[in-house]
Backbone as CSV, one residue per row, in Angstrom:
resi,resn,N_x,N_y,N_z,CA_x,CA_y,CA_z,C_x,C_y,C_z
1,GLY,61.908,-103.478,49.625,61.897,-104.644,48.951,62.690,-104.842,47.715
2,SER,62.624,-106.075,47.314,63.320,-106.449,46.083,62.323,-107.203,45.223
3,ALA,62.655,-107.332,43.978,61.760,-107.984,43.027,61.567,-109.448,43.391
4,ALA,60.498,-110.024,42.903,60.200,-111.430,43.194,61.247,-112.340,42.565
5,TRP,61.503,-113.456,43.223,62.438,-114.444,42.684,61.761,-115.171,41.533
6,PRO,62.523,-115.583,40.535,61.914,-116.357,39.447,61.306,-117.641,40.008
7,ALA,60.258,-118.104,39.398,59.597,-119.326,39.856,60.453,-120.536,39.513
8,ALA,60.414,-121.525,40.376,61.144,-122.763,40.095,60.341,-123.556,39.072
9,GLU,60.986,-123.892,37.981,60.337,-124.742,36.983,61.191,-126.000,36.955
10,GLY,60.817,-126.963,36.173,61.626,-128.176,36.117,62.856,-127.964,35.255
11,ALA,63.340,-126.734,35.214,64.458,-126.376,34.335,65.770,-126.907,34.887
12,PRO,66.762,-127.109,34.023,68.075,-127.512,34.522,68.639,-126.398,35.401
13,LEU,69.550,-126.754,36.270,70.084,-125.793,37.230,70.735,-124.599,36.541
14,LEU,71.471,-124.852,35.482,72.228,-123.761,34.875,71.725,-123.438,33.477
15,PRO,71.811,-122.167,33.110,71.345,-121.768,31.784,72.294,-122.274,30.705
16,ASP,71.765,-122.415,29.523,72.601,-122.740,28.380,72.927,-121.416,27.694
17,PRO,74.187,-120.964,27.807,74.527,-119.650,27.267,74.313,-119.552,25.758
18,HIS,74.252,-120.703,25.073,74.034,-120.656,23.622,72.624,-120.187,23.303
19,LEU,71.679,-120.464,24.201,70.283,-120.150,23.936,69.851,-118.860,24.613
20,GLU,70.621,-118.418,25.585,70.218,-117.285,26.404,70.496,-115.962,25.711
21,THR,69.518,-115.076,25.748,69.746,-113.756,25.190,69.551,-112.662,26.223
22,GLY,68.777,-112.917,27.284,68.490,-111.885,28.286,69.738,-111.471,29.043
23,LYS,69.529,-110.689,30.068,70.648,-110.234,30.892,71.324,-111.409,31.582
24,LEU,72.616,-111.256,31.819,73.335,-112.234,32.630,72.742,-112.232,34.040
25,ARG,72.737,-113.390,34.679,72.304,-113.481,36.072,73.544,-113.819,36.911
26,LEU,73.933,-112.855,37.741,75.124,-113.018,38.569,74.726,-113.260,40.015
27,LEU,75.296,-114.294,40.596,75.044,-114.657,41.982,76.151,-114.071,42.862
28,VAL,75.774,-113.484,43.993,76.748,-113.117,45.022,76.316,-113.907,46.246
29,LEU,77.128,-114.888,46.621,76.753,-115.821,47.682,77.462,-115.456,48.980
30,GLY,76.685,-115.329,50.050,77.282,-115.100,51.367,77.322,-113.637,51.790
31,ARG,77.909,-113.418,52.940,77.964,-112.087,53.559,78.779,-111.111,52.701
32,ILE,78.347,-109.854,52.715,79.029,-108.857,51.875,79.463,-107.621,52.669
33,ASN,79.551,-107.716,54.006,79.865,-106.527,54.783,81.182,-105.880,54.367
34,GLY,81.143,-104.563,54.202,82.337,-103.754,53.942,83.247,-104.302,52.861
35,ALA,84.467,-104.670,53.274,85.478,-105.117,52.322,85.189,-106.507,51.754
36,LYS,84.161,-107.194,52.281,83.816,-108.498,51.707,82.908,-108.335,50.492
37,GLY,82.765,-107.102,50.009,82.048,-106.927,48.756,81.106,-105.754,48.670
38,LEU,80.549,-105.303,49.785,79.540,-104.250,49.721,80.089,-102.984,49.065
39,THR,81.294,-102.584,49.475,81.889,-101.357,48.948,82.035,-101.444,47.427
40,LEU,82.580,-102.554,46.952,82.776,-102.734,45.513,81.432,-102.790,44.783
41,LEU,80.462,-103.501,45.334,79.145,-103.579,44.692,78.504,-102.194,44.587
42,GLN,78.643,-101.383,45.640,78.063,-100.033,45.598,78.721,-99.194,44.505
43,GLN,80.021,-99.391,44.286,80.722,-98.658,43.233,80.283,-99.147,41.852
44,LEU,79.956,-100.428,41.742,79.582,-101.022,40.454,78.169,-100.634,40.004
45,LEU,77.283,-100.441,40.985,75.898,-100.117,40.647,75.775,-98.620,40.409
46,PRO,74.940,-98.098,39.556,73.991,-98.835,38.726,74.550,-99.301,37.376
47,ALA,75.837,-98.995,37.069,76.391,-99.368,35.751,76.249,-100.870,35.479
48,LEU,76.431,-101.685,36.527,76.346,-103.134,36.398,74.966,-103.584,35.922
49,ALA,73.928,-102.869,36.345,72.554,-103.241,36.002,72.310,-103.215,34.493
50,GLY,73.145,-102.530,33.747,73.021,-102.523,32.294,73.356,-103.877,31.678
51,TYR,74.145,-104.684,32.395,74.606,-105.969,31.860,73.975,-107.171,32.541
52,CYS,73.587,-107.015,33.799,73.153,-108.209,34.508,72.169,-107.889,35.629
53,ASP,71.487,-108.943,36.053,70.705,-108.899,37.273,71.572,-109.548,38.339
54,LEU,71.596,-108.938,39.496,72.436,-109.397,40.588,71.558,-110.067,41.635
55,TYR,71.933,-111.270,42.045,71.183,-112.018,43.060,72.085,-112.200,44.274
56,LEU,71.790,-111.494,45.348,72.552,-111.624,46.582,71.837,-112.638,47.463
57,VAL,72.502,-113.751,47.739,71.905,-114.826,48.532,72.717,-114.975,49.809
58,GLY,72.064,-114.687,50.950,72.751,-114.780,52.232,73.618,-113.569,52.525
59,ALA,73.225,-112.404,51.986,74.036,-111.189,52.133,74.103,-110.697,53.570
60,GLY,73.119,-111.096,54.391,73.099,-110.625,55.777,72.642,-109.178,55.851
61,LYS,72.743,-108.609,57.040,72.245,-107.259,57.304,72.799,-106.230,56.316
62,SER,74.054,-106.370,55.893,74.650,-105.393,54.962,73.900,-105.338,53.639
63,GLY,73.242,-106.431,53.266,72.487,-106.457,52.019,71.390,-105.415,51.979
64,GLU,70.917,-104.997,53.172,69.851,-103.999,53.242,70.270,-102.688,52.585
65,ALA,71.577,-102.419,52.523,72.088,-101.189,51.910,71.749,-101.132,50.424
66,LEU,71.459,-102.296,49.819,71.169,-102.339,48.382,69.686,-102.561,48.093
67,PHE,68.841,-102.537,49.129,67.394,-102.660,48.913,66.931,-101.549,47.977
68,GLY,66.053,-101.896,47.042,65.470,-100.883,46.173,66.323,-100.528,44.969
69,VAL,67.532,-101.089,44.863,68.384,-100.802,43.709,67.905,-101.644,42.527
70,SER,67.687,-101.005,41.396,67.188,-101.686,40.208,68.109,-102.835,39.790
71,GLY,67.520,-103.986,39.471,68.307,-105.128,38.998,68.996,-105.907,40.101
72,VAL,68.724,-105.565,41.372,69.349,-106.284,42.482,68.264,-107.011,43.275
73,HIS,68.421,-108.318,43.418,67.471,-109.160,44.153,68.210,-109.661,45.388
74,ILE,67.604,-109.497,46.564,68.327,-109.774,47.800,67.573,-110.750,48.696
75,LEU,68.291,-111.768,49.132,67.792,-112.682,50.146,68.813,-112.581,51.292
76,LEU,68.405,-111.978,52.414,69.363,-111.710,53.495,69.932,-112.992,54.088
77,ASP,69.061,-113.987,54.305,69.509,-115.238,54.922,68.827,-116.432,54.262
78,TYR,69.434,-117.587,54.364,68.830,-118.819,53.846,69.355,-119.990,54.661
79,GLU,68.605,-121.060,54.644,69.075,-122.306,55.267,69.973,-122.994,54.243
80,HIS,71.101,-123.518,54.698,72.043,-124.134,53.763,71.378,-125.204,52.896
81,ALA,70.458,-125.955,53.469,69.776,-127.021,52.723,68.916,-126.461,51.579
82,GLN,68.534,-125.188,51.669,67.699,-124.574,50.636,68.505,-124.140,49.408
83,LEU,69.822,-124.081,49.541,70.642,-123.485,48.484,70.419,-124.101,47.102
84,PRO,70.453,-125.429,46.950,70.244,-125.980,45.598,68.911,-125.532,44.983
85,GLU,67.862,-125.496,45.784,66.566,-125.086,45.256,66.564,-123.604,44.877
86,LEU,67.175,-122.779,45.712,67.263,-121.346,45.406,68.004,-121.125,44.088
87,LEU,69.115,-121.839,43.935,69.925,-121.666,42.723,69.223,-122.231,41.495
88,ALA,68.406,-123.254,41.690,67.636,-123.804,40.570,66.635,-122.762,40.072
89,ARG,66.147,-121.913,40.972,65.227,-120.859,40.568,65.959,-119.708,39.881
90,ILE,67.136,-119.365,40.386,67.897,-118.237,39.826,68.581,-118.622,38.517
91,ARG,69.117,-119.836,38.475,69.894,-120.322,37.333,70.983,-119.318,36.923
92,PRO,71.928,-119.041,37.831,72.953,-118.033,37.544,73.907,-118.449,36.439
93,HIS,74.326,-117.466,35.643,75.358,-117.715,34.627,76.727,-117.827,35.291
94,ALA,76.920,-117.048,36.356,78.214,-117.010,37.041,77.997,-116.442,38.434
95,ALA,79.036,-116.522,39.251,78.988,-115.928,40.586,80.092,-114.889,40.680
96,LEU,79.790,-113.818,41.368,80.774,-112.772,41.596,81.240,-112.860,43.042
97,LEU,82.560,-112.935,43.234,83.156,-112.938,44.567,83.857,-111.580,44.701
98,PRO,83.125,-110.574,45.233,83.603,-109.184,45.151,84.441,-108.691,46.331
99,SER,85.070,-109.592,47.068,85.838,-109.189,48.240,87.034,-108.324,47.836
100,THR,87.300,-107.280,48.627,88.480,-106.447,48.365,89.546,-106.661,49.436
101,VAL,89.376,-107.716,50.241,90.409,-108.127,51.200,90.761,-109.579,50.898
102,SER,91.973,-109.978,51.263,92.398,-111.359,51.017,91.575,-112.335,51.840
103,GLU,91.001,-113.322,51.172,90.296,-114.404,51.864,91.343,-115.481,52.151
104,THR,91.144,-116.239,53.238,92.143,-117.250,53.566,91.910,-118.561,52.818
105,PHE,90.658,-118.994,52.661,90.399,-120.243,51.936,89.208,-120.070,51.009
106,SER,88.107,-119.601,51.533,86.855,-119.372,50.818,86.081,-120.652,50.565
107,TYR,85.226,-120.990,51.532,84.314,-122.121,51.360,83.313,-121.814,50.248
108,THR,83.007,-120.524,50.077,82.070,-120.136,49.025,82.604,-120.564,47.667
109,LEU,83.894,-120.367,47.433,84.501,-120.768,46.161,84.356,-122.279,45.952
110,SER,84.641,-123.060,46.992,84.505,-124.519,46.883,83.071,-124.902,46.548
111,GLU,82.125,-124.215,47.196,80.717,-124.503,46.981,80.302,-124.190,45.536
112,LEU,80.779,-123.077,45.022,80.443,-122.695,43.641,80.964,-123.736,42.660
113,TRP,82.183,-124.204,42.889,82.734,-125.230,42.003,81.897,-126.506,42.059
114,GLN,81.471,-126.902,43.266,80.638,-128.099,43.392,79.336,-127.947,42.615
115,LEU,78.830,-126.717,42.556,77.561,-126.449,41.881,77.745,-126.116,40.395
116,ALA,78.983,-126.168,39.908,79.310,-125.851,38.511,78.887,-124.435,38.117
117,ILE,79.088,-123.485,39.054,78.820,-122.079,38.767,80.166,-121.373,38.626
118,PRO,80.479,-120.868,37.432,81.797,-120.237,37.227,81.987,-119.016,38.134
119,PRO,83.091,-118.971,38.904,83.338,-117.809,39.751,84.102,-116.703,39.017
120,ILE,83.675,-115.476,39.263,84.427,-114.292,38.828,84.902,-113.680,40.137
121,ALA,86.204,-113.711,40.388,86.709,-113.332,41.703,87.803,-112.279,41.601
122,THR,87.927,-111.498,42.672,88.997,-110.522,42.738,90.329,-111.268,42.899
123,ARG,91.353,-110.711,42.286,92.674,-111.341,42.228,93.423,-111.123,43.553
124,LEU,92.896,-111.737,44.634,93.464,-111.543,45.968,93.476,-112.858,46.737
125,GLY,94.434,-113.014,47.629,94.456,-114.126,48.578,94.137,-115.474,47.976
126,ALA,93.231,-116.195,48.643,92.886,-117.560,48.250,92.304,-117.627,46.837
127,TYR,91.577,-116.589,46.432,91.009,-116.615,45.073,92.145,-116.716,44.055
128,ALA,93.156,-115.859,44.204,94.273,-115.837,43.266,95.071,-117.138,43.326
129,GLU,95.149,-117.736,44.544,95.909,-118.982,44.690,95.156,-120.183,44.130
130,ARG,93.825,-120.202,44.280,93.056,-121.398,43.947,92.472,-121.393,42.537
131,ILE,92.186,-120.225,41.998,91.539,-120.165,40.683,92.591,-120.069,39.589
132,GLU,92.465,-120.934,38.596,93.312,-120.823,37.413,92.529,-119.973,36.415
133,ASP,93.005,-118.753,36.191,92.282,-117.766,35.386,91.912,-118.320,34.013
134,GLU,90.637,-118.161,33.662,90.056,-118.605,32.390,89.976,-120.126,32.254
135,VAL,90.347,-120.873,33.307,90.232,-122.326,33.268,89.084,-122.762,34.172
136,ASP,89.205,-122.483,35.492,88.118,-122.866,36.403,87.492,-121.637,37.073
137,GLY,87.766,-120.479,36.518,87.196,-119.233,37.017,87.819,-118.065,36.291
138,ILE,87.412,-116.864,36.686,87.947,-115.650,36.073,88.425,-114.751,37.198
139,LEU,89.659,-114.269,37.075,90.215,-113.365,38.073,90.208,-111.938,37.526
140,VAL,89.813,-110.999,38.380,89.789,-109.587,37.990,90.464,-108.760,39.082
141,ASP,90.964,-107.603,38.695,91.534,-106.702,39.691,90.403,-106.212,40.593
142,PRO,90.714,-105.962,41.882,89.664,-105.632,42.855,89.203,-104.172,42.791
143,ASP,88.872,-103.699,41.571,88.333,-102.348,41.459,87.130,-102.379,40.517
144,ALA,86.247,-101.416,40.702,84.972,-101.403,39.978,85.163,-101.416,38.462
145,ALA,86.103,-100.635,37.941,86.296,-100.552,36.490,86.681,-101.912,35.902
146,SER,87.580,-102.639,36.570,88.012,-103.954,36.081,86.868,-104.963,36.096
147,VAL,86.093,-104.958,37.175,84.982,-105.902,37.295,83.935,-105.600,36.220
148,LEU,83.604,-104.325,36.043,82.605,-103.929,35.054,83.058,-104.308,33.642
149,HIS,84.328,-104.069,33.342,84.885,-104.409,32.030,84.773,-105.921,31.789
150,CYS,85.104,-106.713,32.802,85.030,-108.169,32.699,83.597,-108.622,32.416
151,ILE,82.634,-108.071,33.154,81.247,-108.501,32.997,80.691,-108.065,31.646
152,ALA,81.072,-106.893,31.185,80.652,-106.440,29.851,81.195,-107.391,28.781
153,ASP,82.449,-107.832,28.938,83.048,-108.791,27.999,82.312,-110.127,28.032
154,LEU,81.979,-110.583,29.234,81.270,-111.863,29.371,79.874,-111.778,28.755
155,ASP,79.258,-110.612,28.857,77.935,-110.434,28.282,77.999,-110.616,26.767
156,ARG,79.100,-110.164,26.169,79.273,-110.300,24.711,79.727,-111.704,24.318
157,ASP,80.531,-112.342,25.170,81.094,-113.660,24.833,80.747,-114.671,25.926
158,ARG,79.525,-115.192,25.874,79.067,-116.104,26.928,79.697,-117.493,26.803
159,GLN,80.354,-117.760,25.679,81.043,-119.050,25.509,82.121,-119.229,26.574
160,ARG,82.735,-118.115,27.005,83.782,-118.198,28.044,83.236,-118.882,29.283
161,LEU,82.030,-118.519,29.679,81.437,-119.116,30.884,81.140,-120.596,30.664
162,GLN,80.686,-120.939,29.468,80.400,-122.344,29.162,81.674,-123.182,29.244
163,ARG,82.776,-122.652,28.707,84.046,-123.384,28.761,84.483,-123.618,30.206
164,ILE,84.340,-122.592,31.035,84.728,-122.706,32.445,83.813,-123.686,33.167
165,ARG,82.531,-123.623,32.885,81.571,-124.531,33.529,81.918,-125.982,33.191
166,GLU,82.286,-126.221,31.950,82.611,-127.596,31.526,83.881,-128.079,32.210
167,GLU,84.791,-127.166,32.529,86.028,-127.511,33.221,85.687,-128.024,34.613
């Protein structure tokens, strides 16, 4: 198992980084098999848990590999219609797109933008083509050290996420 999901309150969908002091809440949306993120996430943990709680939503069967890892909350599958409610409960500061292979378009990226959740994505394929770094998302090199460094920086300077969200 994984820890219980936060209860849905009448809270706004996204946290106000000016008021937040707890750990960052990072969303990983969608399947994570192999090069679509699992490998990178395994390299990042447990160091990542020092900075954030990770919420894997729709990870699929591969998500089971991270069951029992401290600071990782996993929902293997969800109905698409449930997504807004799930995210209202999580209230993520940002989303991590941890793929280490080039994506061709990434519907997940489009969805995150619609939901005003700042994406932190590997600098590959469609992510690199579609995201303007530090404007509508953050691009990082597709290795554990770069991702960890980025998240540690964001933990110290949460204004960056607010600026991107407003964009």
